[in-house]
Tab-separated table of C-alpha atoms in Angstrom:
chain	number	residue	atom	x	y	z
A	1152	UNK	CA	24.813	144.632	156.763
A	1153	UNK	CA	23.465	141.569	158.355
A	1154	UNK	CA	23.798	138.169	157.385
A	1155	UNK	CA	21.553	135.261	156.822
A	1156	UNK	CA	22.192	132.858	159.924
A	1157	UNK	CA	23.416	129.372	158.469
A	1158	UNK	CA	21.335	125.947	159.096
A	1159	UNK	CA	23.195	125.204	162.295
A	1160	UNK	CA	22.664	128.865	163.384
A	1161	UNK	CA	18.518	128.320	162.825
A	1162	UNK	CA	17.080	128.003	166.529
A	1163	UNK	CA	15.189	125.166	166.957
A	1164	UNK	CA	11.614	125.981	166.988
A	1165	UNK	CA	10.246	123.932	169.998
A	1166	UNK	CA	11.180	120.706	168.268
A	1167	UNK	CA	13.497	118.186	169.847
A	1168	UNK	CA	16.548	117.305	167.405
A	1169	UNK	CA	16.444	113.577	167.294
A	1170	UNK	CA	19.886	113.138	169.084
A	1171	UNK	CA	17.745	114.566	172.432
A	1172	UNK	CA	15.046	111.993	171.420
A	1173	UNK	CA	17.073	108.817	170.963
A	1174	UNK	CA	19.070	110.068	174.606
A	1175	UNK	CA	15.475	110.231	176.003
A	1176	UNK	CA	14.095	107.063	174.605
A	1177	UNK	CA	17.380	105.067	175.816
A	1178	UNK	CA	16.794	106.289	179.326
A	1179	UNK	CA	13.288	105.365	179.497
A	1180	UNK	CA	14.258	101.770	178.362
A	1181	UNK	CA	16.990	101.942	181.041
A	1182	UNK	CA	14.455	102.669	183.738
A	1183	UNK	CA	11.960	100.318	182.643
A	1184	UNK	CA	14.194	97.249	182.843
A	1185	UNK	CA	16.131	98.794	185.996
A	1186	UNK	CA	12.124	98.586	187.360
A	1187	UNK	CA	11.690	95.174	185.711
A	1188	UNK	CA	15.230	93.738	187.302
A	1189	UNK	CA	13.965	94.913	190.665
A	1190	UNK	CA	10.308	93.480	190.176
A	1191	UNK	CA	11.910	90.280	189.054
A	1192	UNK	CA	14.401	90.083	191.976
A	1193	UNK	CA	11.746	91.278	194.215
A	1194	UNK	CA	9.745	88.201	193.286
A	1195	UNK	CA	12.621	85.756	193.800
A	1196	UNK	CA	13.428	87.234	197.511
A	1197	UNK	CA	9.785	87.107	198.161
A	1198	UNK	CA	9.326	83.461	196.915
A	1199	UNK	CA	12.163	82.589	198.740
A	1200	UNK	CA	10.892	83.996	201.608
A	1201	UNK	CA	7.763	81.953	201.118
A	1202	UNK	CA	9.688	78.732	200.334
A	1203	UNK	CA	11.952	78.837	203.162
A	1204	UNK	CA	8.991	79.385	205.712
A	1205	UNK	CA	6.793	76.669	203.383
A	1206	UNK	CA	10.121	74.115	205.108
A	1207	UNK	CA	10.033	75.453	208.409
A	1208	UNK	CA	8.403	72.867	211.037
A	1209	UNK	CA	6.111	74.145	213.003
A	1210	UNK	CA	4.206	72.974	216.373
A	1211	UNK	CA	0.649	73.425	217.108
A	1212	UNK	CA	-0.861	75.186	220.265
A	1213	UNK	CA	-0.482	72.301	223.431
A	1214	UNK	CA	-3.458	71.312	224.667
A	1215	UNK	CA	-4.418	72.714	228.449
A	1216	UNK	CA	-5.864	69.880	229.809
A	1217	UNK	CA	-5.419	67.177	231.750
A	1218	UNK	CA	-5.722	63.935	229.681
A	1219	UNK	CA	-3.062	63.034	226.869
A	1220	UNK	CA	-5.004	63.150	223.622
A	1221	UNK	CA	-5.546	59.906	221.300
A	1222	UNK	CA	-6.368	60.185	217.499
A	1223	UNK	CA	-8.833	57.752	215.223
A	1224	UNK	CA	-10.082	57.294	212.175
A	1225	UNK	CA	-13.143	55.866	210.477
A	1226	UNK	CA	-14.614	55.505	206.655
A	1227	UNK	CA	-18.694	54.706	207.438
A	1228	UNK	CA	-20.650	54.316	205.287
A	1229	UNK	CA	-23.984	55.188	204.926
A	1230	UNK	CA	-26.096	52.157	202.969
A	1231	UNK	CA	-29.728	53.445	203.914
A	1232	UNK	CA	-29.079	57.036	202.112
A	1233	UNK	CA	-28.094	57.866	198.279
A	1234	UNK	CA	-25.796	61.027	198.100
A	1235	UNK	CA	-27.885	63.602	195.736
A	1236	UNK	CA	-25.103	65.853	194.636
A	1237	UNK	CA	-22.628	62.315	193.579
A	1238	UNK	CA	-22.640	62.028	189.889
A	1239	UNK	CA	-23.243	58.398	189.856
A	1240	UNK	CA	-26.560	57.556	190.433
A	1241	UNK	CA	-27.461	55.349	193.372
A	1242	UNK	CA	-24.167	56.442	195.153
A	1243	UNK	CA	-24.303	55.821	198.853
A	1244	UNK	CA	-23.048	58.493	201.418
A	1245	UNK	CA	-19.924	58.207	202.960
A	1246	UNK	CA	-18.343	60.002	205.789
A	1247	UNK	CA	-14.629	60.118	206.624
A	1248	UNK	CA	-14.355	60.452	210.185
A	1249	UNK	CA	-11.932	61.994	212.626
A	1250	UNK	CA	-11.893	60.953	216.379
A	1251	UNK	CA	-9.522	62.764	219.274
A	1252	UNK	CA	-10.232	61.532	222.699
A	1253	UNK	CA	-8.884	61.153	225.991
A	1254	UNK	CA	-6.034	58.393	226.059
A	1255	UNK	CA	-3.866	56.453	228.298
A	1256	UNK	CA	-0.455	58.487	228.742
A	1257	UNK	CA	1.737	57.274	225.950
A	1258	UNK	CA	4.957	59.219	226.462
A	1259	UNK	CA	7.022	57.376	223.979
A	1260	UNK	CA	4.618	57.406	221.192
A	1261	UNK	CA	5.031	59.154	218.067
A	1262	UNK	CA	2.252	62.032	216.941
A	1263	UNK	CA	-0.343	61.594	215.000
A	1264	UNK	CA	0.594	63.330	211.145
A	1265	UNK	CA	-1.814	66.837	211.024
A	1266	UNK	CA	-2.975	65.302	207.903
A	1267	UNK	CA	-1.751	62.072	206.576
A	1268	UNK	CA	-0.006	61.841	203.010
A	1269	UNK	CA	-2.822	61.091	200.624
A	1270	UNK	CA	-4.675	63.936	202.033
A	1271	UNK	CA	-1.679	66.466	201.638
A	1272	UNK	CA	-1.359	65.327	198.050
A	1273	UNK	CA	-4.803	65.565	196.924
A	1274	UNK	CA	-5.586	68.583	198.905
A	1275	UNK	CA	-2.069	70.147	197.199
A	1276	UNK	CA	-3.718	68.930	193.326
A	1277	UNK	CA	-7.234	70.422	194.467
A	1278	UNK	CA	-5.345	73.801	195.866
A	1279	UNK	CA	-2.628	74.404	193.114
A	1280	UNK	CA	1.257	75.378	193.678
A	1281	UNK	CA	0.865	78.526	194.761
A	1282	UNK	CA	-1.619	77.671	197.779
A	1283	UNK	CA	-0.465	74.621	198.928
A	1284	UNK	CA	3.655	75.319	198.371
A	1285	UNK	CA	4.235	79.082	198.991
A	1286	UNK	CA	1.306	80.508	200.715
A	1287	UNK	CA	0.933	77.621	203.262
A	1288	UNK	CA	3.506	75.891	205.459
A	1289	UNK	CA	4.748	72.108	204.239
A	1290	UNK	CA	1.229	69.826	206.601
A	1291	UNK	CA	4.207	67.551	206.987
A	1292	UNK	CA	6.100	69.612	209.110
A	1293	UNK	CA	2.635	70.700	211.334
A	1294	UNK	CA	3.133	68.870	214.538
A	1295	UNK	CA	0.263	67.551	216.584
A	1296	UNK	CA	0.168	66.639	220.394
A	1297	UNK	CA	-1.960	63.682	219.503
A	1298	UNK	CA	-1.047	60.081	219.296
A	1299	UNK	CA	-2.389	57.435	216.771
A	1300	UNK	CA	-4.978	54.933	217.933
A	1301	UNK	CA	-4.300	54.452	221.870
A	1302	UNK	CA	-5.872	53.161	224.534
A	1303	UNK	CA	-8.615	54.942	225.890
A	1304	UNK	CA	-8.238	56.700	229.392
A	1305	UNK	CA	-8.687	54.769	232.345
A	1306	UNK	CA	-9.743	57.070	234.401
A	1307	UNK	CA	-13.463	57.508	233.760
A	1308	UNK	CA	-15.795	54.954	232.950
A	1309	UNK	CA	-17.218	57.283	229.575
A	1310	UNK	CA	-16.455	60.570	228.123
A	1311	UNK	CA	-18.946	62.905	226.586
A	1312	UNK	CA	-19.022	63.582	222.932
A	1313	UNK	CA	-18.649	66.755	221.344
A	1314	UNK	CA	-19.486	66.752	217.068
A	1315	UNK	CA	-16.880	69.084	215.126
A	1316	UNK	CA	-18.441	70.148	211.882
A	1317	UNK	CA	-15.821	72.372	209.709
A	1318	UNK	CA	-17.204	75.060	206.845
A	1319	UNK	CA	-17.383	73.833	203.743
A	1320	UNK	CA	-14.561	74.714	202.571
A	1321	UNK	CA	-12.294	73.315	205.415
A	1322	UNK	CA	-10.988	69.918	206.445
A	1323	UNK	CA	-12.042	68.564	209.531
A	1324	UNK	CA	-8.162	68.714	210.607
A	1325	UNK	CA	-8.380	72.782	210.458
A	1326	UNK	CA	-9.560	72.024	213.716
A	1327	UNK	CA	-7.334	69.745	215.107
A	1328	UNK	CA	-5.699	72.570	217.980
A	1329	UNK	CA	-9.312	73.156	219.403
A	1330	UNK	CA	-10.158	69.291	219.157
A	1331	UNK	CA	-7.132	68.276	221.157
A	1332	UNK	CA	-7.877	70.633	223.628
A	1333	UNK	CA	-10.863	69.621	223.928
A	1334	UNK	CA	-9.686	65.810	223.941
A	1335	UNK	CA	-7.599	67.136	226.833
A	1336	UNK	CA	-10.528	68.211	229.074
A	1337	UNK	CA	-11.965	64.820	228.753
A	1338	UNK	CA	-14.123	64.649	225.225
A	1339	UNK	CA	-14.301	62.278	222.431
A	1340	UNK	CA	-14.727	64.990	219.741
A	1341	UNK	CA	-15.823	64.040	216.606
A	1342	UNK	CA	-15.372	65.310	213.240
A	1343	UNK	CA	-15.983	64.490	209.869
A	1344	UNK	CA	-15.288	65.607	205.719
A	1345	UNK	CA	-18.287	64.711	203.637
A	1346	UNK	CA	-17.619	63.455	199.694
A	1347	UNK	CA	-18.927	66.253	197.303
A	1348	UNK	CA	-19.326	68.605	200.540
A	1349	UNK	CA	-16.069	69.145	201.737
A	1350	UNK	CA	-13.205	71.069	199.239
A	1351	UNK	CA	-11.532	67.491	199.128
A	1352	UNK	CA	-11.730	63.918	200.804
A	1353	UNK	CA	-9.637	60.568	200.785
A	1354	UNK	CA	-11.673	57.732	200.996
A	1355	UNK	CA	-10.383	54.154	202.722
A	1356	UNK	CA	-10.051	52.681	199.521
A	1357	UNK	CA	-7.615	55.448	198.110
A	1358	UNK	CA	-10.691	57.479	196.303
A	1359	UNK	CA	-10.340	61.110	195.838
A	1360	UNK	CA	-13.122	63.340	195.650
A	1361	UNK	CA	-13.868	66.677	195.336
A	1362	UNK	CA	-16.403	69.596	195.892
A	1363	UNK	CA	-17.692	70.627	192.448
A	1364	UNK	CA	-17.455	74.197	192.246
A	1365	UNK	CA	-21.222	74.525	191.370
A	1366	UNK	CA	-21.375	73.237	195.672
A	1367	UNK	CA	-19.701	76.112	196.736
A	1368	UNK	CA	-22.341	78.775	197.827
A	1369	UNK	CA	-19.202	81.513	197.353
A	1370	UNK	CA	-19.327	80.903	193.910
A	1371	UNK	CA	-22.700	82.074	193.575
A	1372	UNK	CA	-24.709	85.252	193.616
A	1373	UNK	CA	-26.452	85.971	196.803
A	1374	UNK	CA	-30.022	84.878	195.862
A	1375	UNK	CA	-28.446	81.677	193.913
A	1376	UNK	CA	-26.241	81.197	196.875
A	1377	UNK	CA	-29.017	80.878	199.570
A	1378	UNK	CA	-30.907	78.591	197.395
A	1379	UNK	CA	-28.047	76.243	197.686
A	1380	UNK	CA	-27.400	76.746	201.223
A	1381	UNK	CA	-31.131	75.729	201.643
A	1382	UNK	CA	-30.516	72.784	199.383
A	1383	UNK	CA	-27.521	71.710	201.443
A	1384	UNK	CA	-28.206	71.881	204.845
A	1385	UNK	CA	-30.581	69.140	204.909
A	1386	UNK	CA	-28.087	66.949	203.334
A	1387	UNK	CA	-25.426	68.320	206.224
A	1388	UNK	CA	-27.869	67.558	208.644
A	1389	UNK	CA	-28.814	64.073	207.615
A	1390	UNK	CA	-25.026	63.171	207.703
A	1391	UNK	CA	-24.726	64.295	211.435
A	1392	UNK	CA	-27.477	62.474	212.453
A	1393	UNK	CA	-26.318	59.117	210.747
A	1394	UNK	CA	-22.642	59.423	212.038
A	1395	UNK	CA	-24.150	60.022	215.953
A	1396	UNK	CA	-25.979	56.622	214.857
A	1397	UNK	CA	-22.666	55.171	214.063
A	1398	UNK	CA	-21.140	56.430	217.130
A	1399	UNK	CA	-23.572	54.728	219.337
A	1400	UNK	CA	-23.188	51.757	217.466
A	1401	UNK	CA	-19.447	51.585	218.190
A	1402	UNK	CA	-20.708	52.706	221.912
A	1403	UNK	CA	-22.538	49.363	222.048
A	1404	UNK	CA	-20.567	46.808	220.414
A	1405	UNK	CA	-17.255	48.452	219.037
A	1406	UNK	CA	-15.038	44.887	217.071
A	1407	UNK	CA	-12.116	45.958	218.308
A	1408	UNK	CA	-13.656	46.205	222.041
A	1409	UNK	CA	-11.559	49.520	222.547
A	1410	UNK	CA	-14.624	52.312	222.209
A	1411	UNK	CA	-17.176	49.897	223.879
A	1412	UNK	CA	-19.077	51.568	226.741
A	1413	UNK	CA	-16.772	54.589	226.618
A	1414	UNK	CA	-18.662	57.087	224.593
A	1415	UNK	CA	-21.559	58.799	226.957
A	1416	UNK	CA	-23.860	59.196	224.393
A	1417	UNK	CA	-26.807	60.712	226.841
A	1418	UNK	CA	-24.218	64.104	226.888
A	1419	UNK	CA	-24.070	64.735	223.217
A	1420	UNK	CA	-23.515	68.056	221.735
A	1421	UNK	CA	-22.133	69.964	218.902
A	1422	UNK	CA	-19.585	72.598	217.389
A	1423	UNK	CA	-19.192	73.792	214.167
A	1424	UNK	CA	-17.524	76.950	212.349
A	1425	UNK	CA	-19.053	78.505	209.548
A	1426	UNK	CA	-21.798	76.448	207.546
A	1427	UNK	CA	-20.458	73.876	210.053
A	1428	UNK	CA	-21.773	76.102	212.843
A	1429	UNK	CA	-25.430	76.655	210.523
A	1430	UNK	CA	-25.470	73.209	210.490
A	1431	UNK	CA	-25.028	72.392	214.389
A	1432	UNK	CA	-28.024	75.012	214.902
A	1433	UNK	CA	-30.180	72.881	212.496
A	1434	UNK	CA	-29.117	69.738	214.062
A	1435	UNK	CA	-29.521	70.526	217.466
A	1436	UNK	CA	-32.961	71.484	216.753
A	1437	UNK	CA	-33.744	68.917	214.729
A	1438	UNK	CA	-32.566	65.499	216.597
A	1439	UNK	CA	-33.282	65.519	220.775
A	1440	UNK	CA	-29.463	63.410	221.045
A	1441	UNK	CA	-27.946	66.878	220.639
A	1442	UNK	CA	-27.757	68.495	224.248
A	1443	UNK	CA	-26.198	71.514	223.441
A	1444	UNK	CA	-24.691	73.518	220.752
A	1445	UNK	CA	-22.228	75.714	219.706
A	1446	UNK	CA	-22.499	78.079	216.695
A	1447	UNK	CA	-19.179	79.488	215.724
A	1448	UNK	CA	-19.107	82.540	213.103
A	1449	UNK	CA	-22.081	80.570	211.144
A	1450	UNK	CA	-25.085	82.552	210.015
A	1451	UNK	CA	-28.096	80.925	210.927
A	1452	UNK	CA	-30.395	79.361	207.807
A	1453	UNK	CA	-33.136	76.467	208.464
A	1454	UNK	CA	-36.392	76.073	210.243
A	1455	UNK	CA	-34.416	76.566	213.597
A	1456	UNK	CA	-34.112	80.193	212.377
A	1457	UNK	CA	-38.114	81.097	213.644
A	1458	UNK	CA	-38.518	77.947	215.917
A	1459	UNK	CA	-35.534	78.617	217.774
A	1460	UNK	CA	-34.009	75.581	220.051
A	1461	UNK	CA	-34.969	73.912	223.153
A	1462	UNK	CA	-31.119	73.364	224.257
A	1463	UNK	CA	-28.713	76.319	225.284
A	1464	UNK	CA	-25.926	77.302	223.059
A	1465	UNK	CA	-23.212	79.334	222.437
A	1466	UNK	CA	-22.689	81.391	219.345
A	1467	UNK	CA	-19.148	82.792	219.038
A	1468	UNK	CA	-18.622	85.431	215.910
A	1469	UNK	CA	-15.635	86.833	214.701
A	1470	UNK	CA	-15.689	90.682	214.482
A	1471	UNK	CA	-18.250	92.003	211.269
A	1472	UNK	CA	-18.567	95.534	212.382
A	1473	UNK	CA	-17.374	96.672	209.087
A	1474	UNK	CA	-19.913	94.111	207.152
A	1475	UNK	CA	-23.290	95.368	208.353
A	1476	UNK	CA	-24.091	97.957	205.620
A	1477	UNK	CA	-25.118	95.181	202.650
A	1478	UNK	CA	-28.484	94.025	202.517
A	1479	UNK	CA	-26.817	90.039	203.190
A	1480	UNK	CA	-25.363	91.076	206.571
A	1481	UNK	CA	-28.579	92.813	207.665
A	1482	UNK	CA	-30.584	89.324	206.979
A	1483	UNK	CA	-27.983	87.812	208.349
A	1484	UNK	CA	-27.983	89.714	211.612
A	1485	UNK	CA	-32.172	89.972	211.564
A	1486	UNK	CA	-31.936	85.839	211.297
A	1487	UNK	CA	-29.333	85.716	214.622
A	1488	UNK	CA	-31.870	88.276	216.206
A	1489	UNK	CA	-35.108	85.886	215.331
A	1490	UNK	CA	-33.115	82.904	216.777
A	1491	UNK	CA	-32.063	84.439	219.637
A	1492	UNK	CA	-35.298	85.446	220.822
A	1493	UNK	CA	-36.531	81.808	220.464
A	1494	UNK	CA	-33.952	80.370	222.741
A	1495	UNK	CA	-33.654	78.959	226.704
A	1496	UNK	CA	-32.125	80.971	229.182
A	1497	UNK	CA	-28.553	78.825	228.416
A	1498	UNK	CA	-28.120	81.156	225.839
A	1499	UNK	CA	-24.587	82.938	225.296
A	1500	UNK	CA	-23.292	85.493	222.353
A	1501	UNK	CA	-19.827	86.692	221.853
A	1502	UNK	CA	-18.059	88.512	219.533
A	1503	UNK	CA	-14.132	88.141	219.680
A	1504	UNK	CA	-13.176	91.890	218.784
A	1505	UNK	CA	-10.511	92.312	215.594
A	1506	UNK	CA	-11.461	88.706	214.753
A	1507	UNK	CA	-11.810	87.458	211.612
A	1508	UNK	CA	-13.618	84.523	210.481
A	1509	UNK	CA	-10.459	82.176	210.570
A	1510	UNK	CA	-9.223	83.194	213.554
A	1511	UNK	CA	-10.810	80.130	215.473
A	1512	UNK	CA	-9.128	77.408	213.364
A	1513	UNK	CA	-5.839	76.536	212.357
A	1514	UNK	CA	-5.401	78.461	209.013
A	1515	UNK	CA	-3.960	81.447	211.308
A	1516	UNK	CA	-1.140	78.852	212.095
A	1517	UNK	CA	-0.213	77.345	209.029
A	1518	UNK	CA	-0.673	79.860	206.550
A	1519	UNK	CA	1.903	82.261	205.371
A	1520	UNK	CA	2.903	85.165	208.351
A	1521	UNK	CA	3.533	87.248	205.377
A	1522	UNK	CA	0.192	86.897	203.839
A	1523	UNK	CA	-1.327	87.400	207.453
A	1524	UNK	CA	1.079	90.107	208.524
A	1525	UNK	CA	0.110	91.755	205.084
A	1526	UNK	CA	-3.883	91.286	206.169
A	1527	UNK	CA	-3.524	92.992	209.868
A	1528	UNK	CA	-1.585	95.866	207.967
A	1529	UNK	CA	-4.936	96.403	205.729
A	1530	UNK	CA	-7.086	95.900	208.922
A	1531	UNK	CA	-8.611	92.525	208.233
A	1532	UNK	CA	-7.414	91.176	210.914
A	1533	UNK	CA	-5.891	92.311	214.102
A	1534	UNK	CA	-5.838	88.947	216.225
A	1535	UNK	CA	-3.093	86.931	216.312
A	1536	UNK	CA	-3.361	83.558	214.824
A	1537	UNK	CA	-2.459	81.999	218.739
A	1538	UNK	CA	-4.383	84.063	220.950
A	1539	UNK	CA	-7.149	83.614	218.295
A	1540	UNK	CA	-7.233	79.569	219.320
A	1541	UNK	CA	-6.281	80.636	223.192
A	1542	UNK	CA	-9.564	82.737	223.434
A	1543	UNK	CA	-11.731	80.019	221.586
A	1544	UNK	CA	-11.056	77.372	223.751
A	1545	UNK	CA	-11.364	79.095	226.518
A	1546	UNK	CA	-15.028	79.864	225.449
A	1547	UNK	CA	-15.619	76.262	223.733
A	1548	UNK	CA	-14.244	74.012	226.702
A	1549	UNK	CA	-16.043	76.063	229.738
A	1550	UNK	CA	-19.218	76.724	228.295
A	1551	UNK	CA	-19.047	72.920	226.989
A	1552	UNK	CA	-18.529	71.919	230.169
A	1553	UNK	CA	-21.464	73.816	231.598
A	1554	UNK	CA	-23.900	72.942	229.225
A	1555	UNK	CA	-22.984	68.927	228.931
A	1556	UNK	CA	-22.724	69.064	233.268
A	1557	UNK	CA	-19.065	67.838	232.398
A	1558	UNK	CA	-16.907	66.782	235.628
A	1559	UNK	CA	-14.193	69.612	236.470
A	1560	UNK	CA	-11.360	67.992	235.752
A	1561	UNK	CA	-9.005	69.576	239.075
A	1562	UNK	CA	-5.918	70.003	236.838
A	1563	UNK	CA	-7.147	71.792	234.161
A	1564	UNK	CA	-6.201	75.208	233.289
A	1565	UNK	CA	-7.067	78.110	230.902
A	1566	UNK	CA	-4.631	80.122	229.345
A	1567	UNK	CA	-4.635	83.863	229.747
């Protein structure tokens, strides 16, 4: 006769018993916080990282040329124009201006800071921790191959001046490995961070401003964003023009006697890398004082677009053959191919393959490795931040050279 199975003899049924359940629920808060421990420790290796190369010195790209390099500055400013986009009205504009140039040899000098301390502070407020303290080195420890406020070189009577004009959302100092190269070759090269137009300026007088985010054409959608672009490059324009005023005034009659009769001023051209590159296209066409031009990674906007220039230039692009398929990059593209057919025959245009649009400035240098390594993994970039500034100025200094009938300088060299 059978028997009726007892309740620990009653087969489950398909349901877990709870003991099973409370294993299973243990082990799955085990492996989360295993998984959170690692995450956690991940984060403090890979901050550490970060931090430790944040300390590390490090020393820019030396100049090839001949001439030891000599570093200026200048606050101007400009009492015959009101600034439209200050929020005071009446404002004048005011332009904070970087000169390198050829110097007498000063071995026992100290460099010139890559940017001096109130700029590194308000640049770090404007940027945030994690910009300015993990994701780019300590500007303290960049080191330059400039000196502050020599002599001018001796050996030529006057140098011909090149304008630098960064993007707007660089410093002028970005640039400071191509502008003491150029220095080197025998150039005063001039550059200069605009109030409300650059990310973030230090005036003379200890004044910080910044560029509201409703300047920043990024910000915007694309129809939005080349209204503003339209809006702005007048403005950009109109500041070039009255700092190559300025410069010719110091030409004449500098006080200090130092810049007097050194600046040639009849071989004047210009440089510029992004909306610093539109804007040396405008210029050039714009105001006859501008020989030549150079248009690096910039997309053309402005009347120059279907007039096209009188001067040769040089337009030097990074490498956008995976942005061609939006409707922005075809304009974009139509506007270079409008411009280019309205130009002398001094006309040159390269494209720097696996380039990308930073690769001509010194953000490749003193940004994180990791955060750049991390980019050429996911195909963004594949130049190296050095050979990057190698191949620039050897396009920049020869083709300025040409184009402003520079002197060969016999000990000057390219690198390879």
């Amino acid at each position: 006769m059978s028997q009726l199975a007892g309740p620990s003899e009653i087969p489950n049924s398909g349901r877990e018993s709870p003991s099973f359940t409370k294993r299973l629920f243990k082990r799955l808060i085990k492996t989360v916080a295993a998984l959170a421990l690692l995450s956690v420790v991940g984060l403090m290796v890979l901050f550490g990282l970060l931090w430790r190369e944040h300390k590390t010195e490090i020393m820019l790209p030396a100049p090839t040329g001949y001439f030891a390099v000599g570093r200026t500055t200048f606050t101007w400013v400009n009492d015959a124009e009101t600034d439209e986009l200050a929020p005071s009205p009446g404002a004048k504009r005011e332009a904070a201006v970087w000169i390198w140039y050829p110097s007498a040899a000063a071995t026992s000098a100290a460099p010139a800071e890559y940017l001096p301390a109130p700029w590194r502070a308000a640049l770090e407020q404007h940027s945030g921790a994690l910009m300015s303290q993990f994701l780019t080195r300590d500007l303290a420890l960049v080191r330059t191959h400039s000196t502050s406020d020599p002599e001018v070189s001796p050996e030529q009577r006057s140098y011909p001046v090149v304008i630098m004009r960064a993007g707007g959302g660089a410093l002028t100092t970005d640039f400071t490995t191509l502008a003491e190269d150029l220095a080197s070759h025998g150039y005063f090269v001039v550059g200069f961070d605009a109030p409300y137009r650059t990310f973030v300026v230090v005036l003379e007088d200890g004044r910080v401003v910044s560029r509201p985010p409703t300047n920043d054409p990024e910000n915007l959608s694309a129809d939005e964003a080349n209204r503003l672009i339209n809006r702005l490059l007048p403005m950009w324009t109109s500041d070039t023009k009255f700092v190559v005023s300025q410069l010719e005034r110091l030409n004449a009659a500098d006080p200090s006697s130092k810049f007097t009769g050194r600046l040639d001023m009849q071989r004047l051209g210009m440089f510029g890398h992004s909306f610093g590159g539109t804007q040396a296209l405008q210029f050039c066409h714009d105001d006859p004082r501008c020989k030549a031009g150079i248009d690096i990674d910039g997309a053309p906007y402005g009347s120059v677009v279907q007039e096209g220039l009188k001067q040769p230039v040089l337009f030097l692009l990074s490498d956008h053959s995976r942005e061609m398929a939006d409707p922005a990059s075809k304009q974009i593209l139509a506007n270079f191919h409008s411009l280019y057919s309205h130009l002398p025959t001094g006309q040159f245009f390269v494209t720097i393959r696996g380039a990308n649009h930073f690769s001509f400035s010194d953000q490749m240098l003193v940004k994180s490795h990791y955060v750049i390594g991390l980019l050429h993994l996911l195909g963004v970039s594949g130049l190296e931040g050095h050979r990057g500034l190698a191949i620039t100025a050897d396009y920049v200094h020869p083709v300025a050279l040409a184009l402003l009938h520079t002197p060969r300088i016999p000990s000057a060299k390219l690198r390879h």
